[in-house]
Short mmCIF file of C-alpha atoms in Angstrom, two decimals:
data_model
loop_
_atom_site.label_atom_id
_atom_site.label_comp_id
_atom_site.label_asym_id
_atom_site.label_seq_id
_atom_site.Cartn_x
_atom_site.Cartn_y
_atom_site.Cartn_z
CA UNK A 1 117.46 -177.30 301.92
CA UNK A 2 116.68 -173.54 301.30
CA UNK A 3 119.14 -171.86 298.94
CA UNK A 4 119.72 -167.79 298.70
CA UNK A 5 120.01 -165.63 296.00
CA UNK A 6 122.06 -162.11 296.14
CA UNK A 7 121.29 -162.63 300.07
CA UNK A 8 117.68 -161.96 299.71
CA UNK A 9 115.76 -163.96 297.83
CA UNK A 10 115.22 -167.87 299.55
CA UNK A 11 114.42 -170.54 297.12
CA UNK A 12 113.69 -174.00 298.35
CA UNK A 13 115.61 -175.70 296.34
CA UNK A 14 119.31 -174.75 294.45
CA UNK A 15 118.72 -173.37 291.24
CA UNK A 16 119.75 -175.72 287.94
CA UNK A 17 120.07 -174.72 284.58
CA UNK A 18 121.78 -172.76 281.99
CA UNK A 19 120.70 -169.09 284.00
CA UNK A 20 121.79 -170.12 287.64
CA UNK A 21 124.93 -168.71 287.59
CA UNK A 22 123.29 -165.30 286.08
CA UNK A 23 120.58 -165.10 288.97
CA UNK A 24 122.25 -163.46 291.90
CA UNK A 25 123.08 -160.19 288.79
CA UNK A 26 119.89 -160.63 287.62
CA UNK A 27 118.36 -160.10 291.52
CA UNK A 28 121.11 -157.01 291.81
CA UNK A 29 119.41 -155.36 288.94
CA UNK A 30 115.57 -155.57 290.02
CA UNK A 31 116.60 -154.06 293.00
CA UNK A 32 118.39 -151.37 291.16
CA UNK A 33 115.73 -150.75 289.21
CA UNK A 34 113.18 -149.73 292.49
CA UNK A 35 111.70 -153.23 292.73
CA UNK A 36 109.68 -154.48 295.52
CA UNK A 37 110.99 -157.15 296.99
CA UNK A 38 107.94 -159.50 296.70
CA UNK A 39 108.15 -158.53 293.21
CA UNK A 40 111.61 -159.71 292.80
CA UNK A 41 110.80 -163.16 294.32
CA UNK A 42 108.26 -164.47 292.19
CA UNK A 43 110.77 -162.82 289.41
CA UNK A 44 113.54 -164.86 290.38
CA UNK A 45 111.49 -167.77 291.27
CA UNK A 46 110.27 -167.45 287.43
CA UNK A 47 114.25 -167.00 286.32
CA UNK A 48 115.22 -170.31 288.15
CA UNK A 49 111.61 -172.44 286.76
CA UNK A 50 112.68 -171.44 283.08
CA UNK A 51 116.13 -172.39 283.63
CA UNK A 52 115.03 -175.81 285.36
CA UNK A 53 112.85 -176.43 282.31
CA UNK A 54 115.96 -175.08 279.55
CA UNK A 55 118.08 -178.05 281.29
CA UNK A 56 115.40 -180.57 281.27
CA UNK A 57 114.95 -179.32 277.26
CA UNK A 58 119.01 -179.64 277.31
CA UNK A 59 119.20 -176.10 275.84
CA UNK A 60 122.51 -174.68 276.30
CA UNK A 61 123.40 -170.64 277.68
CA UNK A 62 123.86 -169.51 274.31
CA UNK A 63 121.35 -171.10 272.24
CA UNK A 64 118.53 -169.33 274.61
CA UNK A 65 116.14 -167.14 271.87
CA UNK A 66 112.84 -165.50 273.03
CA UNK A 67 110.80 -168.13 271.27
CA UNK A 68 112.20 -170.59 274.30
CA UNK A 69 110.35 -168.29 276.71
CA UNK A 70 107.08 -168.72 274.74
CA UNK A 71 107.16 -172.19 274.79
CA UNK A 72 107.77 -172.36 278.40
CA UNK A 73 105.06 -170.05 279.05
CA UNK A 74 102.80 -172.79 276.92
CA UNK A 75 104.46 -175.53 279.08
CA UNK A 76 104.03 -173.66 282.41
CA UNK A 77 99.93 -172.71 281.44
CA UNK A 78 99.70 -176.47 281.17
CA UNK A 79 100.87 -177.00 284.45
CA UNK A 80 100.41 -173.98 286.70
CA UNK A 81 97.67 -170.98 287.12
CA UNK A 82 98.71 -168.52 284.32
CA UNK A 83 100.19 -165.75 286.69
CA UNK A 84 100.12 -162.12 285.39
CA UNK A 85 103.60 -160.87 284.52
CA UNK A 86 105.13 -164.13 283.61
CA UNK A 87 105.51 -162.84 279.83
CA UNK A 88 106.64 -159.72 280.54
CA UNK A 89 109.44 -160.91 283.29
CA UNK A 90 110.37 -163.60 280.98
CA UNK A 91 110.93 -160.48 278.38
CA UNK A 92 113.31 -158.54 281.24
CA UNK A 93 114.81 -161.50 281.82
CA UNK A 94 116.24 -162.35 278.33
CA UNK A 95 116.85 -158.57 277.51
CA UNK A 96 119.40 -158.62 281.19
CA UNK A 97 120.94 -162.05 279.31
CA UNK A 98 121.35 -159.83 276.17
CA UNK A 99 122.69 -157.09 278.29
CA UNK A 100 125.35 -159.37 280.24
CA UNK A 101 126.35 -160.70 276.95
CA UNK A 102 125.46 -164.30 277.73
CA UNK A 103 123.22 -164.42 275.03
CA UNK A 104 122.98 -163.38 271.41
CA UNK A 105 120.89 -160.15 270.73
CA UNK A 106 117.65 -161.35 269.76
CA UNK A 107 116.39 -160.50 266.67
CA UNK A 108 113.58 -159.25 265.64
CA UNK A 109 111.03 -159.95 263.49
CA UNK A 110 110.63 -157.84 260.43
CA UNK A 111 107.16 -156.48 259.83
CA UNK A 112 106.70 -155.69 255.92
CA UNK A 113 105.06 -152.66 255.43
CA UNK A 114 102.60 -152.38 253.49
CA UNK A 115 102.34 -149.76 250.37
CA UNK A 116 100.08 -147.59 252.23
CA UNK A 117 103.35 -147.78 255.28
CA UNK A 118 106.11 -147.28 253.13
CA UNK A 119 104.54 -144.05 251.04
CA UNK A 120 103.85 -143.12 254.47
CA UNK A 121 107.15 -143.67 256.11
CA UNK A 122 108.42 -141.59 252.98
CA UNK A 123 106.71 -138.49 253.46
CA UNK A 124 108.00 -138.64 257.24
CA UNK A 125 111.52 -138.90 256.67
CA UNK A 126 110.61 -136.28 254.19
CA UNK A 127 109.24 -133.62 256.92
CA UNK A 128 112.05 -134.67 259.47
CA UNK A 129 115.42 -134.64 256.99
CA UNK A 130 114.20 -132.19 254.20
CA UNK A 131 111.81 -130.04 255.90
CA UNK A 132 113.44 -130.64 259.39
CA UNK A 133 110.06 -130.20 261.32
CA UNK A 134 109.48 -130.41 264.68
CA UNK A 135 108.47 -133.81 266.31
CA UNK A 136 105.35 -132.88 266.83
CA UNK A 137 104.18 -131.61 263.82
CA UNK A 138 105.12 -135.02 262.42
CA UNK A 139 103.46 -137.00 264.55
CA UNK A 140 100.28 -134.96 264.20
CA UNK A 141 100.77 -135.20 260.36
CA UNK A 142 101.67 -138.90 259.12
CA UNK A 143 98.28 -140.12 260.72
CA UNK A 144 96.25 -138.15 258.71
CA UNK A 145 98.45 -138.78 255.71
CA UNK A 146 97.63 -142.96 256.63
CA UNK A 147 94.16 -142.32 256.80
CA UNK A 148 94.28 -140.28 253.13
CA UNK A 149 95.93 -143.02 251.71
CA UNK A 150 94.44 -145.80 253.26
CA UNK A 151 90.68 -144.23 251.79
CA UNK A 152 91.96 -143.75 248.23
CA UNK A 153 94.25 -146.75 247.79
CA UNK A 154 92.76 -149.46 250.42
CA UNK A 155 95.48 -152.54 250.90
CA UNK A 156 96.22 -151.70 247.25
CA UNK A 157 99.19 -150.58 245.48
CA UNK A 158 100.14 -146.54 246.03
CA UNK A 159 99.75 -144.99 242.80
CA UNK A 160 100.00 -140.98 243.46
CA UNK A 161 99.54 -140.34 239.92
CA UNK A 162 95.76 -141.64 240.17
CA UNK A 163 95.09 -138.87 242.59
CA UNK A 164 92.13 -136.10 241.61
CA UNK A 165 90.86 -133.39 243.27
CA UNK A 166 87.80 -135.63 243.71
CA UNK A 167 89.54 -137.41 246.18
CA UNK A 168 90.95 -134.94 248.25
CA UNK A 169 87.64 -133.11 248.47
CA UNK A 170 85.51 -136.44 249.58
CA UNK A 171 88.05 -137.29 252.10
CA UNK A 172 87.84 -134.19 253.53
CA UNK A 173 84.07 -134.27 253.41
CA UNK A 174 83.62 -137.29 255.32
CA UNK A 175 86.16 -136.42 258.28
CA UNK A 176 85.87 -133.00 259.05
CA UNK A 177 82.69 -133.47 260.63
CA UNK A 178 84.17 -135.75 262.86
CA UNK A 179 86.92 -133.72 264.18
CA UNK A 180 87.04 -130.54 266.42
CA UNK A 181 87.57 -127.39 264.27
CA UNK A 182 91.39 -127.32 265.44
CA UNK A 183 92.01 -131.27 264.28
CA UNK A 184 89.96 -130.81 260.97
CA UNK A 185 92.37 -127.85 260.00
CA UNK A 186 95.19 -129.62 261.14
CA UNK A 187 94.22 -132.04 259.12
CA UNK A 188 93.84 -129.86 256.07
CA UNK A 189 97.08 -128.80 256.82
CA UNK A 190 98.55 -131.96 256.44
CA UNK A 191 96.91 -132.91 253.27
CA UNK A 192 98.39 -129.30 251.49
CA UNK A 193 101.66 -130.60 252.78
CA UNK A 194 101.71 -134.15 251.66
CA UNK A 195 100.02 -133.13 248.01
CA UNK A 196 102.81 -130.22 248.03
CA UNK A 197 105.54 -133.58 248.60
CA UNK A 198 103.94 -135.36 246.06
CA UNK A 199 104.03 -132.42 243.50
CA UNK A 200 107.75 -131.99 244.45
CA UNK A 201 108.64 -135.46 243.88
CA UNK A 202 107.10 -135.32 240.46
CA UNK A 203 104.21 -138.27 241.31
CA UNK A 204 101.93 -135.42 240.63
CA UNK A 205 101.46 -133.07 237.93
CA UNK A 206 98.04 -130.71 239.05
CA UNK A 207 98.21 -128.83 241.73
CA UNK A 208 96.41 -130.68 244.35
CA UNK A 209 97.20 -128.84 247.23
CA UNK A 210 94.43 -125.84 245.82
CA UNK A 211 91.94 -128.36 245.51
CA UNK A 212 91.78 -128.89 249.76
CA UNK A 213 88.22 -127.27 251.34
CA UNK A 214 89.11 -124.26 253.74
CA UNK A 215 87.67 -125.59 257.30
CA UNK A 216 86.54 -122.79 259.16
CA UNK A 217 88.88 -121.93 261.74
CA UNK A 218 88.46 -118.38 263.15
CA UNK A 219 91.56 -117.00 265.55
CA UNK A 220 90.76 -116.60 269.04
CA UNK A 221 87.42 -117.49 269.20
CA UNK A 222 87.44 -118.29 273.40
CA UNK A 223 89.29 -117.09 276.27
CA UNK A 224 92.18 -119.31 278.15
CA UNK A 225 90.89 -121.37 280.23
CA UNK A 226 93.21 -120.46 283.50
CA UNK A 227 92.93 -122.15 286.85
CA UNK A 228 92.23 -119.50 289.55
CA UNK A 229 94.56 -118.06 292.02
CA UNK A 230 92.89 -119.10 295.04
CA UNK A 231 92.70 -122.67 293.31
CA UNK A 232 96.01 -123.12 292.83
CA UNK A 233 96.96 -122.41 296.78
CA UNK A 234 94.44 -124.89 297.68
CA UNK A 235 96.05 -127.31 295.07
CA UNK A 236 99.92 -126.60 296.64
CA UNK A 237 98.50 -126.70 300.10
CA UNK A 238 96.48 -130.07 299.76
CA UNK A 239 99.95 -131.94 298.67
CA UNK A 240 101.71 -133.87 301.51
CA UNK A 241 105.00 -133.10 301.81
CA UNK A 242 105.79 -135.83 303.84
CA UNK A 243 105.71 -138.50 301.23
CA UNK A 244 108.49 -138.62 298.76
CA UNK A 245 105.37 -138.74 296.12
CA UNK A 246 104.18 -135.84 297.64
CA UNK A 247 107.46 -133.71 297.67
CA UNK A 248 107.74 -134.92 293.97
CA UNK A 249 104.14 -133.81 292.96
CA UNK A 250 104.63 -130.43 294.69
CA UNK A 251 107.96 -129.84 292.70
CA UNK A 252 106.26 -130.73 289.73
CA UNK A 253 102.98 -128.27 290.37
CA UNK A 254 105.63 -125.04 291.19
CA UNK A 255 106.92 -125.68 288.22
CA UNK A 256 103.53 -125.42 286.29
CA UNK A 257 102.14 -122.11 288.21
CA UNK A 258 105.27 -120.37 289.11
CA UNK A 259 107.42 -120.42 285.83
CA UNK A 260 104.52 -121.06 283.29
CA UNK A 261 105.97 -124.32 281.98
CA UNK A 262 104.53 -126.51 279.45
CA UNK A 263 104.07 -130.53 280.81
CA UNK A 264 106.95 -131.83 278.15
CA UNK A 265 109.54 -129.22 279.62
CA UNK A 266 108.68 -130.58 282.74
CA UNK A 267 108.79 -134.08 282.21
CA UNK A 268 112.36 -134.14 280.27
CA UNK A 269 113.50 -131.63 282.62
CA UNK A 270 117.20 -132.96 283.66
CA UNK A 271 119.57 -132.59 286.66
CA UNK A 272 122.56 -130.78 284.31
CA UNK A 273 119.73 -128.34 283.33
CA UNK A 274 119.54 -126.49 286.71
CA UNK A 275 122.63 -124.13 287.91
CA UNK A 276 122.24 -123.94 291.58
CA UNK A 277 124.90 -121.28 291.74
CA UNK A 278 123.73 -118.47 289.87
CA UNK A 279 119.45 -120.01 290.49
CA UNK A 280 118.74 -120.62 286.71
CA UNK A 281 117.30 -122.87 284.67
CA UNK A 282 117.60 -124.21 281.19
CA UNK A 283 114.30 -125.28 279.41
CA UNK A 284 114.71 -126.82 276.37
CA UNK A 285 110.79 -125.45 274.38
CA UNK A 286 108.74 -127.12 271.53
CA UNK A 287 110.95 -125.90 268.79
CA UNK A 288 114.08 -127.24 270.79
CA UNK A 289 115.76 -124.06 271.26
CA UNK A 290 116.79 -123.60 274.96
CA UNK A 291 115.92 -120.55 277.27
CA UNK A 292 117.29 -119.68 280.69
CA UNK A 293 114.79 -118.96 283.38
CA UNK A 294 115.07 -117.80 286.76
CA UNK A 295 114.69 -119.98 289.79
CA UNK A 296 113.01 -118.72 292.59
CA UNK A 297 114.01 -119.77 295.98
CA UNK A 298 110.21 -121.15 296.56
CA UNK A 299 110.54 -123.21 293.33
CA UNK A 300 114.36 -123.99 294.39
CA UNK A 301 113.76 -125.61 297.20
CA UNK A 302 110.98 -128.01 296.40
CA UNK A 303 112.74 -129.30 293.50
CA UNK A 304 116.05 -129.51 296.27
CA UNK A 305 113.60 -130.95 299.09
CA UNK A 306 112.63 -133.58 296.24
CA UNK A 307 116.15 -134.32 295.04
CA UNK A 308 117.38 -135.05 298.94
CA UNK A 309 114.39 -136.78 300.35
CA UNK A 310 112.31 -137.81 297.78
CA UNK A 311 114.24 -139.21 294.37
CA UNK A 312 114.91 -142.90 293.97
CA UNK A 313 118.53 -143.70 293.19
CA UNK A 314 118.80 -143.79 289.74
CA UNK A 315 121.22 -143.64 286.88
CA UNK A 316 118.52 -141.48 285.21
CA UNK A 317 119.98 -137.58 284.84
CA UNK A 318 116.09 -136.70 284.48
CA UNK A 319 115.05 -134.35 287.46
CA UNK A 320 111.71 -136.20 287.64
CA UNK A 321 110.98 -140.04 287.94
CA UNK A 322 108.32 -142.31 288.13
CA UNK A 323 107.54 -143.48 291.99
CA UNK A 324 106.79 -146.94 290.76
CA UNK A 325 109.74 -149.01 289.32
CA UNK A 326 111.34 -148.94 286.97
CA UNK A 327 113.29 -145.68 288.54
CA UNK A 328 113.30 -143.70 285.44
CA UNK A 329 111.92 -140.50 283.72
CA UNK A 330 108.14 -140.03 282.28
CA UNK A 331 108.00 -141.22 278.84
CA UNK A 332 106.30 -138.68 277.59
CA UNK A 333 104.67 -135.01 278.75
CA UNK A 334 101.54 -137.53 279.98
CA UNK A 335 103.48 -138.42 282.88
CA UNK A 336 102.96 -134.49 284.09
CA UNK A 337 99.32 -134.37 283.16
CA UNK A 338 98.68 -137.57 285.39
CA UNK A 339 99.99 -135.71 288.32
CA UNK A 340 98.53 -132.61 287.90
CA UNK A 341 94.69 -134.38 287.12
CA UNK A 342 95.10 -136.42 290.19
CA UNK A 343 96.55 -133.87 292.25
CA UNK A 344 92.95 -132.02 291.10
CA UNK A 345 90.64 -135.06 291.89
CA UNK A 346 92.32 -136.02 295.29
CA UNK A 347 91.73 -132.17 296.52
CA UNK A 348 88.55 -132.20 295.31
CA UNK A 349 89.03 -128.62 293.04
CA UNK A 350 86.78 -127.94 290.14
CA UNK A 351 89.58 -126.14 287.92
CA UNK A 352 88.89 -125.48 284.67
CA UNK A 353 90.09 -128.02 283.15
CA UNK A 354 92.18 -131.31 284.21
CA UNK A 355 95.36 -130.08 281.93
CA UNK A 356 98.85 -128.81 283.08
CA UNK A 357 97.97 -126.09 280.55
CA UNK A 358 95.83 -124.04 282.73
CA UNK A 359 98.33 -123.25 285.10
CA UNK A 360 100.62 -121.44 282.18
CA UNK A 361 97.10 -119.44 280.85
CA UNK A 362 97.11 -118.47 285.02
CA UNK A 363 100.44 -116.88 285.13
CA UNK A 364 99.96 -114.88 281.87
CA UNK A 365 96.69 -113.82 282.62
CA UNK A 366 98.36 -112.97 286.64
CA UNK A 367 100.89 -110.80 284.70
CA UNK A 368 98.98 -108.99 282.90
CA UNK A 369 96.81 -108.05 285.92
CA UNK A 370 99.87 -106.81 287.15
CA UNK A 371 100.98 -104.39 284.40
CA UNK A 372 103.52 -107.10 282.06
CA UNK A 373 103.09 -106.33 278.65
CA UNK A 374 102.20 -108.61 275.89
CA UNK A 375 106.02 -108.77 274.95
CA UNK A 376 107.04 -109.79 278.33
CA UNK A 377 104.70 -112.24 279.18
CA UNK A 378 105.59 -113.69 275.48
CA UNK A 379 109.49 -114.11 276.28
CA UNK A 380 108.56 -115.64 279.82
CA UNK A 381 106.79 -117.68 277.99
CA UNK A 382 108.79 -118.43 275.26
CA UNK A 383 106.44 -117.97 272.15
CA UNK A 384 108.27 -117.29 269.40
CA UNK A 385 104.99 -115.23 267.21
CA UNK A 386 103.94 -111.95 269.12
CA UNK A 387 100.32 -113.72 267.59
CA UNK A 388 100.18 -116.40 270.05
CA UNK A 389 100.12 -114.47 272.93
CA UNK A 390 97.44 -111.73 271.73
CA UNK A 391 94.72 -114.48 272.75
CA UNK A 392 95.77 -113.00 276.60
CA UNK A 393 94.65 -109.50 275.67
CA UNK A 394 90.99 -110.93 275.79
CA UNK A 395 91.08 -111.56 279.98
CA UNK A 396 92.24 -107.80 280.08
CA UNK A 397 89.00 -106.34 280.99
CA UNK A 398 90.62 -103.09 282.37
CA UNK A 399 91.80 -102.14 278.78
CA UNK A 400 89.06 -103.67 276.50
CA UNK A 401 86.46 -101.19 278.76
CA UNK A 402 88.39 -98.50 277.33
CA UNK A 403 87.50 -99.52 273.94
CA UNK A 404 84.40 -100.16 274.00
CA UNK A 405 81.41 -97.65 272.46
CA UNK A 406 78.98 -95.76 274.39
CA UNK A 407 75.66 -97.40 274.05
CA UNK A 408 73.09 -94.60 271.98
CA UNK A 409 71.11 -92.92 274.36
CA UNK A 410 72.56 -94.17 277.23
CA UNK A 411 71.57 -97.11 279.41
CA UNK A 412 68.18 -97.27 280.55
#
């Protein structure tokens, strides 16, 4: 006798077990989540196996622990084809338990850090609750700072006082010349920092800091790469519309060429952030501070198009989600580059590079063609240094001709 779950999902036989009762929620919320529905079968075919197998194991509803799905997954491998997934739905399935409250939160395992992780960890709550950096900065940072540690200390104890100069300068030695210029003076950086923290804390005496090798690092040494003009109408125009991936993707790209946005303010762009009233948007930038843009009507109605035709339901306030489930926002700014490098490779454009990047170098360098100044391409922007937007007076040809010196004696 077949028996149905949520409506949907046929099983051939009636569920047993301590999770029967939860299956018909548990169905609900896959197909919340953007599920497909052969997806959700072999889910909730999994759900009622495990629960079959916690009543043959007479464990009760709330005595179920994570370890119980491991050793069904052991018992199952000795029995049936190992399937892929069946870990990670077993996961979802005891974190919607925890959720429902029908089972304790799980806990989890505590990893002891090791000396080399905890001086670490230090120094990072260090640069984000004394020094209140930015995210970034941190996570470029602390890696080094492992690495330093890790080459002077090994699986030893952390003794800062043992640190010489000798030290700094061999690690330096032997990494630089792996790294590109801008990572091996990031890297520097990082070391002046930490040995500045370790000074400050008193578990160094000498000025360490001094004793980190300069790595060569000149300002401005290339152009911006930008994407061309005529590329990036081939790019919008190769998009199909028609697709809610497509209506998406060409949201996404507008944003990139049109307002010069970086791939994070994209990505974590969210639905109270737009004012459709007065056509402005809020873009919160790498420092965190917020700026109000305008919205054109081009850019306006793709992201509208999108929102109406295109967006999976979703609790998510993020503008953006992912067109495979889980219906949620990127993760990160990668999400952004992904579109943008496949967007490139499916038109079959040779742009520059395969970064959101170039499109934000293309509108500055546009503007600048078109009489902005420095200053206003800067605020459009939203760099905070006048410094960091000199690099576009490089693709000004126009002006640099007027600067350059005669040759002597003429051109032959």
């Amino acid at each position: 006798m077949n028996y149905a779950v949520n409506n949907q999902i046929v099983l051939s036989l009636e569920p047993q077990g301590p999770i029967a009762p939860y299956l018909d929620a548990y169905s609900s919320s896959l197909v919340a989540q953007g599920y497909q529905p052969h997806y959700i079968h072999q889910q909730v075919w999994l759900a009622a196996c495990f629960s079959q197998w916690l009543k043959q194991t007479r464990v009760k509803l709330r005595g179920i622990t994570s370890t119980h799905a491991e050793l069904y997954l052991r018992y199952r491998y000795r029995h049936l084809r190992p399937r892929r997934g069946d870990a990670s739905g077993l996961r979802s399935l005891i974190d919607f338990l925890c959720l429902q409250g029908a089972i304790a939160a799980q806990k989890v395992a505590v990893h002891r850090l090791t000396p080399v992780e905890r001086c670490a960890k230090a120094y990072e709550e260090y640069l984000r609750d004394a020094r209140a950096l930015a995210k970034a900065t941190i996570i470029n940072y602390v890696p080094f700072i492992r690495d330093f540690l890790s080459d002077c200390f090994g699986s030893g104890e952390v003794t800062l006082s043992h640190l010489d100069a000798g030290d700094v300068v061999r690690f330096v030695q032997r990494q630089a010349p792996r790294l590109h210029m801008k990572r091996a003076k990031l890297m520097t950086s990082a070391l002046r920092s930490f040995l500045n923290y370790a000074r400050y804390r008193g578990d160094v005496t000498l000025d360490l800091a001094a004793a980190v090798p300069i790595v060569p690092n000149w300002s401005m040494t290339s152009i911006p790469r930008a994407i061309g003009s005529d590329q990036t109408r081939e790019l919008l125009a190769s998009i199909d519309r028609r697709t809610a991936m497509g209506r998406r993707d060409y949201a996404v790209l507008l944003l990139l060429a049109r307002l010069g946005l970086r791939s994070g303010e994209v990505a974590f762009l969210n639905l109270d952030d737009i004012d459709w009233n007065v056509g402005r948007l809020s873009v919160s930038g790498k420092s965190g501070e917020r700026s109000d843009l305008p919205l054109s009507p081009e850019v306006g109605k793709a992201i509208a198009a999108y929102l109406r035709r295109g967006r999976p339901q979703s609790t998510s306030r993020r503008v953006f989600l992912r067109t495979k489930a889980p219906n949620c926002g990127f993760q990160s700014a990668c999400g952004v580059g992904s579109i943008v490098r496949h967007s490139l490779e499916r038109a079959g454009i040779q742009a520059p590079t395969k970064g959101a990047h170039q499109f934000r170098h293309a509108l500055a360098c546009e503007m600048l063609r078109r009489g902005a100044s420095l200053s206003e391409i800067g605020q459009l922007l939203g760099h905070h240094h006048p410094q960091t937007t000199k690099i576009y007076a490089k693709v000004d040809l126009k002006a640099l001709r007027t600067l350059a010196v005669p040759w002597p004696r003429g051109v032959r």
